[in-house]
Coordinates of C-alpha atoms and ligand atoms in Angstrom, one line a residue:
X1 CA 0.0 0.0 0.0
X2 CA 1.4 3.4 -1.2
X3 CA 1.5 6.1 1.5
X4 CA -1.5 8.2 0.1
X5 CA -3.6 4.9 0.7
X6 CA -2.8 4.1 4.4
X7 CA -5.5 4.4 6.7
X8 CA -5.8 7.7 9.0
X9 CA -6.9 6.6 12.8
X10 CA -7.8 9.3 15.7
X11 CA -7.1 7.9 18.9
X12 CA -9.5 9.8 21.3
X13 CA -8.3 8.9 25.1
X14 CA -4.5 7.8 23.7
X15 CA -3.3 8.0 27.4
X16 CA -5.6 5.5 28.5
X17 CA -5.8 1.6 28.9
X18 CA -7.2 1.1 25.6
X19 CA -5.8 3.7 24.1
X20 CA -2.0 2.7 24.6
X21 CA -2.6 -1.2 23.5
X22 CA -4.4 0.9 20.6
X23 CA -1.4 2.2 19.6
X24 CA 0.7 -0.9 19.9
X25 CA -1.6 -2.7 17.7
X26 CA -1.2 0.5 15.2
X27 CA 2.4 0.4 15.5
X28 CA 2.3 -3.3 14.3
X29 CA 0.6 -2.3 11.3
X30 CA 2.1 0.8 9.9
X31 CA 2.3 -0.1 6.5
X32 CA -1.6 0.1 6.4
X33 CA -2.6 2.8 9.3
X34 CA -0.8 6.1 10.2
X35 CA -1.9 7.8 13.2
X36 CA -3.7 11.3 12.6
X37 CA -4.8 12.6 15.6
X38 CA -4.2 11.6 19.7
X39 CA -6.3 12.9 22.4
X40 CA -5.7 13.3 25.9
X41 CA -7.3 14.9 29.1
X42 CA -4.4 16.0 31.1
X43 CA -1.3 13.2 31.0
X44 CA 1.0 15.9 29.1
X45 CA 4.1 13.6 29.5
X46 CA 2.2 10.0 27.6
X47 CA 0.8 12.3 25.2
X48 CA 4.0 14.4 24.7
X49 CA 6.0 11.2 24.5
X50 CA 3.1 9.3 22.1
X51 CA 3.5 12.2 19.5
X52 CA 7.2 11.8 19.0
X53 CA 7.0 8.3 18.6
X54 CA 3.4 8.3 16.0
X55 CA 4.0 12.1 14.9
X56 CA 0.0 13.3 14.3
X57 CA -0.9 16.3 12.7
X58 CA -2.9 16.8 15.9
X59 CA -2.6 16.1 19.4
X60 CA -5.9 17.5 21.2
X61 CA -5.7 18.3 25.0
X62 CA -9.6 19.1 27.1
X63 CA -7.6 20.3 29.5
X64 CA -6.8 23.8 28.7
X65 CA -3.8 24.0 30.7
X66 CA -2.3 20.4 30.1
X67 CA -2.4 21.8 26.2
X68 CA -0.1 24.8 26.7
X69 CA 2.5 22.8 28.6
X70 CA 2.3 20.4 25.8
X71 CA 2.1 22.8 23.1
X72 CA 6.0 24.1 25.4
X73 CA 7.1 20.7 24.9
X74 CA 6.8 19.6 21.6
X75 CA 7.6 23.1 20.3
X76 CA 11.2 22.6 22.7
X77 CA 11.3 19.1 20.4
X78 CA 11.1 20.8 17.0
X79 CA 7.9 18.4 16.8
X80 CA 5.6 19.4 14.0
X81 CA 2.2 18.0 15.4
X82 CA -0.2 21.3 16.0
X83 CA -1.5 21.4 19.6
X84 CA -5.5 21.9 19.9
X85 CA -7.4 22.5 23.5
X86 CA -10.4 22.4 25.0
X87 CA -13.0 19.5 24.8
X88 CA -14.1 20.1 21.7
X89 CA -11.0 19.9 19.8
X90 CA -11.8 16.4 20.4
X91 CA -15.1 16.5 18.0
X92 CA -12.8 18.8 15.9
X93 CA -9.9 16.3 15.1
X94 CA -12.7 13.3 14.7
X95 CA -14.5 14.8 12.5
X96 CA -11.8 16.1 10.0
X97 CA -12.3 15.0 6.5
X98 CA -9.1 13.2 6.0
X99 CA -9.8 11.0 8.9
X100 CA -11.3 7.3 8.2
X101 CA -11.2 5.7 11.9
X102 CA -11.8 7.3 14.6
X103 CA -10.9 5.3 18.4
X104 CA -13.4 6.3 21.1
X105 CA -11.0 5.1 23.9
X106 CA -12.6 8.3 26.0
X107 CA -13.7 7.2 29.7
X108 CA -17.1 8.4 30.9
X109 CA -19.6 10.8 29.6
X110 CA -16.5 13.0 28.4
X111 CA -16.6 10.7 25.3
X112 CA -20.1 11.0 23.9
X113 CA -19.7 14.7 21.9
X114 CA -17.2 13.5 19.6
X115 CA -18.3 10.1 19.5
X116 CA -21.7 12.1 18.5
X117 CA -19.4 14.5 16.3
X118 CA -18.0 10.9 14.4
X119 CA -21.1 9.6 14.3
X120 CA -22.3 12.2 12.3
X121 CA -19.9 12.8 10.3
X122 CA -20.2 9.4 8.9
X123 CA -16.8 8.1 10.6
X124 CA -15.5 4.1 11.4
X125 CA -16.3 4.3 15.0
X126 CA -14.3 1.6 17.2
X127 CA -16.0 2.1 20.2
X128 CA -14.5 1.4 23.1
X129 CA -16.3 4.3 25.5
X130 CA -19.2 1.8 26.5
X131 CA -20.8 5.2 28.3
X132 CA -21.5 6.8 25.0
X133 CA -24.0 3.9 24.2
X134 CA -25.4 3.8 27.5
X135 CA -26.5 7.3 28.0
X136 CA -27.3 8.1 24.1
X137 CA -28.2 4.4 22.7
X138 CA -31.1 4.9 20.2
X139 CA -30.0 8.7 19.4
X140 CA -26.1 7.4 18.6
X141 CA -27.3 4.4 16.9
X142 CA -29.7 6.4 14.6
X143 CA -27.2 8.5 13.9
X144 CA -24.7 6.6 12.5
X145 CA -27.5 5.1 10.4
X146 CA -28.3 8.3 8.9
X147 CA -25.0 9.7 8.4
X148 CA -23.7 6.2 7.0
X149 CA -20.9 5.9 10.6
X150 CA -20.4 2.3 11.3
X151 CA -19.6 1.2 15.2
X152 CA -17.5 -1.2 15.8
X153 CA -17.9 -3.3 19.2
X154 CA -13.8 -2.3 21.1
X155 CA -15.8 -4.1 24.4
X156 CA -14.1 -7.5 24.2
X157 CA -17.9 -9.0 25.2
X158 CA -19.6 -7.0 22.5
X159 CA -16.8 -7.6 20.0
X160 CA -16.5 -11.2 20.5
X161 CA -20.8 -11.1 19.9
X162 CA -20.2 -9.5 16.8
X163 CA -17.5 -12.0 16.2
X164 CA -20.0 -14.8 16.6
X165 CA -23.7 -13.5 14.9
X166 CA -24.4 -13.3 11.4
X167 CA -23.5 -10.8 8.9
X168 CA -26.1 -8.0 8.6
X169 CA -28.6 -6.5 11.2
X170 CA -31.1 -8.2 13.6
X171 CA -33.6 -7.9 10.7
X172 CA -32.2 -10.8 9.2
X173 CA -30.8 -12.6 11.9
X174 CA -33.2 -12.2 14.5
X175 CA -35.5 -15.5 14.2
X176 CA -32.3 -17.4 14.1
X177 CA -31.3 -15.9 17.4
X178 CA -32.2 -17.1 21.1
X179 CA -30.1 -14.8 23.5
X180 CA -26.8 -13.0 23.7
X181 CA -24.5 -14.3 26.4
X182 CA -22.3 -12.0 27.7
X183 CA -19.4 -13.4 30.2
X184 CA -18.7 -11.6 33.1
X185 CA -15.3 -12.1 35.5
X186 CA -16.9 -11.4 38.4
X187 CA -14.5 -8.9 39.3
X188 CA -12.2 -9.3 42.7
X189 CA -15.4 -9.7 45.1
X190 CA -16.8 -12.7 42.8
X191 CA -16.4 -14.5 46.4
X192 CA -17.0 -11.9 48.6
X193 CA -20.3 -11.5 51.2
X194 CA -22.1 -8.7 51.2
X195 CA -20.9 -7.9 54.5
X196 CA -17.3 -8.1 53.6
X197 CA -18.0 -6.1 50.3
X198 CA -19.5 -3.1 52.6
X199 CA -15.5 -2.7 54.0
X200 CA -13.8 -3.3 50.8
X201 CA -11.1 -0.7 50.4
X202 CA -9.9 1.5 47.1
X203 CA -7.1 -1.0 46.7
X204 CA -9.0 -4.1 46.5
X205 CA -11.6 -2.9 44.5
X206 CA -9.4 -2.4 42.2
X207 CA -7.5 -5.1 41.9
X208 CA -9.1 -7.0 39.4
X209 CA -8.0 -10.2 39.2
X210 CA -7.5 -11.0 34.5
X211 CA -8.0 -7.6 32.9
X212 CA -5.5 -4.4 33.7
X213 CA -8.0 -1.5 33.0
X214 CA -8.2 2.1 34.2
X215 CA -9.4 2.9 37.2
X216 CA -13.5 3.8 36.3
X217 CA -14.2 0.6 34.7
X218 CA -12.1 -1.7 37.4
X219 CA -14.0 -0.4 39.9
X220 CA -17.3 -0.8 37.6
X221 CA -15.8 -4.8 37.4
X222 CA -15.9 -5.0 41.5
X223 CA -19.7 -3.8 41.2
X224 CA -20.4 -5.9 38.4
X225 CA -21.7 -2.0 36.9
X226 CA -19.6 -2.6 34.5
X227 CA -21.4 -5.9 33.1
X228 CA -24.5 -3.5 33.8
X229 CA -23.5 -1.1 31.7
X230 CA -22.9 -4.1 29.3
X231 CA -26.4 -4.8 28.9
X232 CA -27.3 -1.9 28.1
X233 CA -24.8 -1.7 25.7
X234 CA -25.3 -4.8 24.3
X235 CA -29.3 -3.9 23.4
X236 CA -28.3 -0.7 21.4
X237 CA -25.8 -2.1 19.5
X238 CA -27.1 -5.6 18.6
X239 CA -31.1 -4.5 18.5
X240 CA -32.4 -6.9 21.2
X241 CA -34.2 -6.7 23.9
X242 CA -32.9 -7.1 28.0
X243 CA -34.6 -10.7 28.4
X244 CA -32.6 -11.2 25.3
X245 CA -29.3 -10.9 26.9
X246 CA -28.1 -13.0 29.6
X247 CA -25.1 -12.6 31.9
X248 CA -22.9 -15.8 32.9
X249 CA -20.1 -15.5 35.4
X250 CA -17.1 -17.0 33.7
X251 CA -13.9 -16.8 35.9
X252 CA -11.1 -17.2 33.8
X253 CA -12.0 -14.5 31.1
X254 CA -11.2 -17.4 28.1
X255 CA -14.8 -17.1 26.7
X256 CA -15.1 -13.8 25.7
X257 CA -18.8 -14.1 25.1
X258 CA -21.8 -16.3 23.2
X259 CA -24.7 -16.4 21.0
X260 CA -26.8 -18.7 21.6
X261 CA -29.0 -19.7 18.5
X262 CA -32.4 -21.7 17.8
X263 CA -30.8 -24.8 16.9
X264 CA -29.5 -25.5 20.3
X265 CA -25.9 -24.2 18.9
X266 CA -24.3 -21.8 20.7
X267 CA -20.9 -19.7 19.4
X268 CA -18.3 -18.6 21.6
X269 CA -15.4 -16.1 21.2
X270 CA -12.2 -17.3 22.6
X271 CA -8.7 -15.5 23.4
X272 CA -6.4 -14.4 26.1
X273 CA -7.5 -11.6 28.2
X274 CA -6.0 -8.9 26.1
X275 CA -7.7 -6.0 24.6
X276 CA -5.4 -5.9 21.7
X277 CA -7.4 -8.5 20.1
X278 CA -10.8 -6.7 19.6
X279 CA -8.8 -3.6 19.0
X280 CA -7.2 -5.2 15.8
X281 CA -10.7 -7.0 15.6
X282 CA -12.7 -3.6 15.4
X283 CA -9.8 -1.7 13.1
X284 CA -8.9 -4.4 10.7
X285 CA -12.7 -5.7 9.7
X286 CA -13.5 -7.2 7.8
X287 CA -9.7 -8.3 7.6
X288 CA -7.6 -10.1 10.7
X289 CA -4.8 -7.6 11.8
X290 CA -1.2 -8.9 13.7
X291 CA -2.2 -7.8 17.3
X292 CA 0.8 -9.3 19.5
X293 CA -1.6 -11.4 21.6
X294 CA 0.1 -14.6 22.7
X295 CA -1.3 -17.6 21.5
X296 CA -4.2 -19.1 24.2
X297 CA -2.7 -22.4 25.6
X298 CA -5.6 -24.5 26.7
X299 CA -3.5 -27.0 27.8
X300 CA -2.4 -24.6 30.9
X301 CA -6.1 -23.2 31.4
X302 CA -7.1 -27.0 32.1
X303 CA -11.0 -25.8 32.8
X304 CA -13.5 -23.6 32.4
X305 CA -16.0 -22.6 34.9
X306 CA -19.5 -21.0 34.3
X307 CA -22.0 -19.5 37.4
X308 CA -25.0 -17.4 37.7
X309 CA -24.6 -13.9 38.8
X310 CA -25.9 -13.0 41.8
X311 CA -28.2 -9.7 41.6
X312 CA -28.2 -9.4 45.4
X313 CA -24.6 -9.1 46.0
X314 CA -23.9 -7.0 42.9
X315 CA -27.3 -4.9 42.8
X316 CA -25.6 -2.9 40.4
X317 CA -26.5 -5.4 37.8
X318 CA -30.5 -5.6 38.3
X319 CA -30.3 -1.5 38.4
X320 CA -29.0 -2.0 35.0
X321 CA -31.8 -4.2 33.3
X322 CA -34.2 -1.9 35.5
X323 CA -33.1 1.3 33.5
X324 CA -32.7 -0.4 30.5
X325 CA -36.4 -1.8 30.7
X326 CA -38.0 1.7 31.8
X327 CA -36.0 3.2 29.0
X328 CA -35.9 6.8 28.1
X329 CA -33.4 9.1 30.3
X330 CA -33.2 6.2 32.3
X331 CA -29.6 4.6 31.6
X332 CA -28.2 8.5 31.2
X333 CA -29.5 8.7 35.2
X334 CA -27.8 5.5 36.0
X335 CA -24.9 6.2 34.1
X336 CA -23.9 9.7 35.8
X337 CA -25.1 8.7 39.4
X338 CA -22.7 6.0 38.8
X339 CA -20.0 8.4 37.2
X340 CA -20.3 10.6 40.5
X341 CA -20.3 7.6 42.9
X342 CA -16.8 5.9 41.5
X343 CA -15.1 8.8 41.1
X344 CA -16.1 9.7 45.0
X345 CA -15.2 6.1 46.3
X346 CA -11.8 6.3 44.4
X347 CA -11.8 9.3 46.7
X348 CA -12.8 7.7 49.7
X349 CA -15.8 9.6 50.5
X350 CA -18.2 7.2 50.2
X351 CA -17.7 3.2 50.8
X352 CA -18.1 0.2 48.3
X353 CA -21.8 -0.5 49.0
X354 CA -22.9 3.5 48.8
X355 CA -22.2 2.9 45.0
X356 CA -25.0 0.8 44.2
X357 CA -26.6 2.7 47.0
X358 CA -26.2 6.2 45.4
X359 CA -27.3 4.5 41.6
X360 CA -30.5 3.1 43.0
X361 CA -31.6 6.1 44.8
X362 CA -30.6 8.4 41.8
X363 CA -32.4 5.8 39.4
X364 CA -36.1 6.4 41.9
X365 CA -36.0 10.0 42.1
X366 CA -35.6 11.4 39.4
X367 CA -38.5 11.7 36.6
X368 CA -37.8 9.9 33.2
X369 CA -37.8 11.7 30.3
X370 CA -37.1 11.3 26.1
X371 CA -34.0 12.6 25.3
X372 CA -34.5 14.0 22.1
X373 CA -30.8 15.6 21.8
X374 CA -27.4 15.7 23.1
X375 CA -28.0 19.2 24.4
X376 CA -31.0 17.2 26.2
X377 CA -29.0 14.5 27.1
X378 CA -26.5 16.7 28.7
X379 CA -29.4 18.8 30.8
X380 CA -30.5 15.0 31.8
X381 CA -26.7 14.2 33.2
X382 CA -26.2 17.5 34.9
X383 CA -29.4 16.9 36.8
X384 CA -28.0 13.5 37.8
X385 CA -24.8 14.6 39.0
X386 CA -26.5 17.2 41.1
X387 CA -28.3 14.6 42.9
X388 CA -25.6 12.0 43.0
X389 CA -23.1 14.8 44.5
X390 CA -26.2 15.5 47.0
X391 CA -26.4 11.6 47.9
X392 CA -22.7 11.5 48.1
X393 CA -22.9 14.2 50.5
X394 CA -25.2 12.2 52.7
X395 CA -23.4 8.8 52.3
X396 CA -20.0 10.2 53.3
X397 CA -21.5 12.2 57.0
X398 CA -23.3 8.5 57.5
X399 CA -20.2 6.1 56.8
X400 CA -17.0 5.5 58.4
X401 CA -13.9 5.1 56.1
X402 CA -10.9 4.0 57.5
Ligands
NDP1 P1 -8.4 5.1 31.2 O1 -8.8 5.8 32.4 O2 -7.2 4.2 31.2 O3 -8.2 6.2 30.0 C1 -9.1 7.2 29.8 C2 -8.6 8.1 28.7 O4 -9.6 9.1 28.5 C3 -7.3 8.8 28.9 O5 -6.7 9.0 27.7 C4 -7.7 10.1 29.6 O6 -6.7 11.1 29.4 C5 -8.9 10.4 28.8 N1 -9.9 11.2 29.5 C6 -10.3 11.1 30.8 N2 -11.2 12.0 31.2 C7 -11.4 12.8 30.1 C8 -12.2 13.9 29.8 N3 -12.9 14.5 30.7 N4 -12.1 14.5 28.6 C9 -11.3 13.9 27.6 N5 -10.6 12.8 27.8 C10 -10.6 12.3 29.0 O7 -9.7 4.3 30.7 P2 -9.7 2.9 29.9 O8 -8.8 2.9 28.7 O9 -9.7 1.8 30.8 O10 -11.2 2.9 29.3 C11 -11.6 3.8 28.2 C12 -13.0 3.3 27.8 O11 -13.0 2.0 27.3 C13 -14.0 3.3 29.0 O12 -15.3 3.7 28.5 C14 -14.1 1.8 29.3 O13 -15.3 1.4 29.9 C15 -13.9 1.2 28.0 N6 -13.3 -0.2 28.1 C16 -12.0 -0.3 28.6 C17 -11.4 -1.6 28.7 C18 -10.1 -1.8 29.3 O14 -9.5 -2.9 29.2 N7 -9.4 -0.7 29.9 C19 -12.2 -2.8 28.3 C20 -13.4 -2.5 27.6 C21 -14.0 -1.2 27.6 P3 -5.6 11.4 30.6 O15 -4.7 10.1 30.6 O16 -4.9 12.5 30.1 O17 -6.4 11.5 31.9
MG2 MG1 -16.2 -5.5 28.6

C-alpha cells in the first residue's frame, strides 16, 4: 500500500488503557494505518512522548492548561504535530475530512460529543467508550445510520458477539437468534459476602483479578456496573431486547462471550485476556490484523467454569436491566449517578456498598424523560450529578472510612 492509501486513525483517550494497547496494535501495522490525531485529558508527559513516537498532525488536549505545557514541549522538540485544546478539539480532530477511523478510547460521559461528532460525520467508529451507548443508545445508533458511521464493538464482550452473529442487522438474523450471552469475570469480590464487600477498600476494588484496566471501569468490574452497563450496551448495538441478553459468570475470562442460536448451537469467542485482540478486531474488519496477543494455551487453562450472577450481591446489575427496561433518560441517570459515585469512592468519600446505594436512589427519584438531543441529554446528566453529589454528600457524614 502506497502512503496516500494508508488508513488515517484518531485515537480519542490515547493515554488511557485502551488507548495505549491501541497504539501498539497501530504500531504493528504501519504499512496500512498512520496515526492522525491523539487525544488526551491531562497526562501531558504519555501524550507528549506518544507524538514523538506516532508524529499526528494533531494532538488534542480538554484540559486547557495540560495543552499549553504540551504545546511548550513539543515546540522545545522541533515536533511538528499542531496542539488543539479544549474538549471540543476532540469533535474537531474526529471529524476532520481526512480521517477514516476514529478510536473512542474516552472514559465516561466525556466521550459522547465526539463520538456524536464521528457519528455524524459518517466516521469508522471503534467504540470502546461503553458510556456513549449507555447514556445516548437509540440517538447514537440512529445517527450513525443516517450519516452512514459504522460502530464497531472495542468491548471485548460486545466484540467477540459481533464475532459470533451473522453478517447484517437483527432484521435478518433475529428469528435465528435465542439470547446473547455475555461473560462476566466477576471482578475481585466474585467471592465476597455482602458484609465483607461493605468494607472493601480503594485498593481491593481495584484489583481485578485478569484484565489491567483504568481505574473507572475496574471499579465498575468490582460492582459488576460494569457488566451492567454491558447490557445496556449490548441492546443498542445488537437491536435486542434485555430478556434477550443473559449474563454468565465465567472466571477465567477465556470465553469472551456467546450467541446462543435456535438450533440449540451456541458460538463462543475465545482468546487471552488482552484488549489488543478486539482492537485489531474492530480496526482491521472485515480483515484479521497482527495484534501481538500470545497464543491461548488451553492446555495450561485445564477448565473452564461458568456461574449465575448474583443480583443481590452485585445490585448494580439488576439497576442495569431496571433502566434499560424503563428506558428513556433512564440509563443516562444510572450512568452519571454512577459516574459521580466511582469517582467519590476512588476518593474515599463514600464506601463500596454507597455505589449501588447512590445509583439506585438516583435511578427512583428522578423523573424519566425522552431525550431527544445531546443538548438534552446533557441537561439529563447534569441533573443526575446534582443529585448523586447530593447523595454523596449524605453517604460520606453517614459512613465511616478507614
Ligand atoms: P483510562 O482511564 O485508562 O483512560 C481514559 C482516557 O480518557 C485517557 O486517555 C484520559 O486522558 C482520557 N480522559 C479522561 N477524562 C477525560 C475527559 N474528561 N475528557 C477527555 N478525555 C478524558 O480508561 P480505559 O482505557 O480503561 O477505558 C476507556 C473506555 O474504554 C471506557 O469507557 C471503558 O469502559 C472502555 N473499556 C475499557 C477496557 C479496558 O480494558 N481498559 C475494556 C473495555 C472497555 P488522561 O490520561 O490525560 O487523563
Ligand atoms: Mg467488557
Amino acid at each position: 500500500m502506497s502512503h496516500a492509501e494508508l488508513q488515517q486513525v484518531v485515537v480519542l483517550g490515547a493515554t488511557g488503557s485502551v488507548g495505549t494497547s491501541t497504539l501498539d496494535v497501530l504500531d504493528r501495522n504501519r504499512e496500512q494505518y498512520s496515526v492522525y490525531a491523539l487525544s488526551a485529558h491531562r497526562n501531558v508527559e504519555l501524550l507528549a512522548s506518544q507524538c514523538q513516537q506516532f508524529e499526528p498532525v494533531f494532538a488534542a488536549m480538554s484540559d486547557p492548561g495540560a495543552a499549553a505545557q504540551l504545546q511548550q514541549r513539543l515546540q522545545r522538540a522541533g515536533s511538528r504535530t499542531s496542539v488543539l485544546s479544549g474538549p471540543d478539539s476532540l469533535e474537531r480532530i474526529a471529524v476532520d475530512s481526512r480521517v477514516t477511523s476514529v478510536m473512542a478510547a474516552v472514559v465516561g460521559y466525556a466521550g459522547l460529543a465526539p463520538v456524536m461528532a464521528a457519528a455524524t460525520a459518517g466516521k469508522r467508529i471503534l467504540l470502546a467508550n461503553k458510556e456513549a451507548m449507555v447514556v445516548a443508545g437509540e440517538l447514537l445508533v440512529a445517527t450513525a445510520r443516517e450519516n452512514g458511521a459504522t460502530i464497531l464493538p472495542v468491548d471485548s464482550e460486545h466484540n467477540a458477539i459481533f464475532q459470533c452473529l451473522p453478517a447484517g442487522d437483527s432484521t435478518s438474523w433475529r428469528k435465528e437468534i435465542v439470547s446473547l450471552v455475555l461473560t462476566a469475570s466477576g471482578g475481585p469480590f466474585r467471592e465476597w459476602s455482602a458484609e465483607q464487600m461493605e468494607r472493601a477498600t480503594v485498593e481491593q476494588a481495584l484489583a481485578h483479578p485478569n484484565w489491567d484496566m483504568g481505574q473507572k471501569i475496574s471499579i465498575d468490574s468490582a460492582t459488576m456496573m460494569n457488566k451492567g452497563l454491558e447490557i445496556i450496551e449490548a441492546s443498542h448495538l445488537f437491536g435486542v431486547d434485555e430478556q434477550e441478553i443473559e449474563v454468565v459468570v465465567h472466571p477465567q475470562s477465556v470465553v469472551h462471550s456467546m450467541v446462543r442460536f435456535a438450533d440449540g448451537s451456541v458460538i463462543a469467542q475465545m482468546g487471552n485476556a488482552d484488549m489488543r485482540t478486539p482492537i485489531a478486531h474492530a480496526l482491521g474488519w472485515p480483515e484479521r490484523l497482527a495484534s501481538g496477543v500470545a497464543p491461548i494455551d488451553f492446555t495450561r487453562i485445564g477448565s473452564l467454569q461458568f456461574e449465575p450472577p448474583d443480583e443481590q450481591r452485585f445490585p448494580c446489575l439488576r439497576l442495569a436491566r431496571l433502566a434499560l427496561g424503563k428506558g428513556g433518560s433512564a440509563p443516562a441517570i444510572l450512568n452519571a449517578a454512577n459516574e459521580v459515585a466511582v469517582e467519590n469512592f476512588l476518593k474515599r468519600r463514600i464506601g463500596f456498598a454507597d455505589i449501588a446505594r447512590i445509583n439506585q436512589s438516583a435511578l427512583a427519584q428522578i423523573p424519566l424523560e425522552q431525550p431527544a438531543s445531546v443538548e438534552h441529554l446533557a441537561q439529563i446528566d447534569r441533573r443526575a450529578r446534582n443529585l448523586a453529589v447530593e447523595l454523596v454528600d449524605s453517604a460520606s457524614t453517614s459512613t465511616e472510612i478507614t
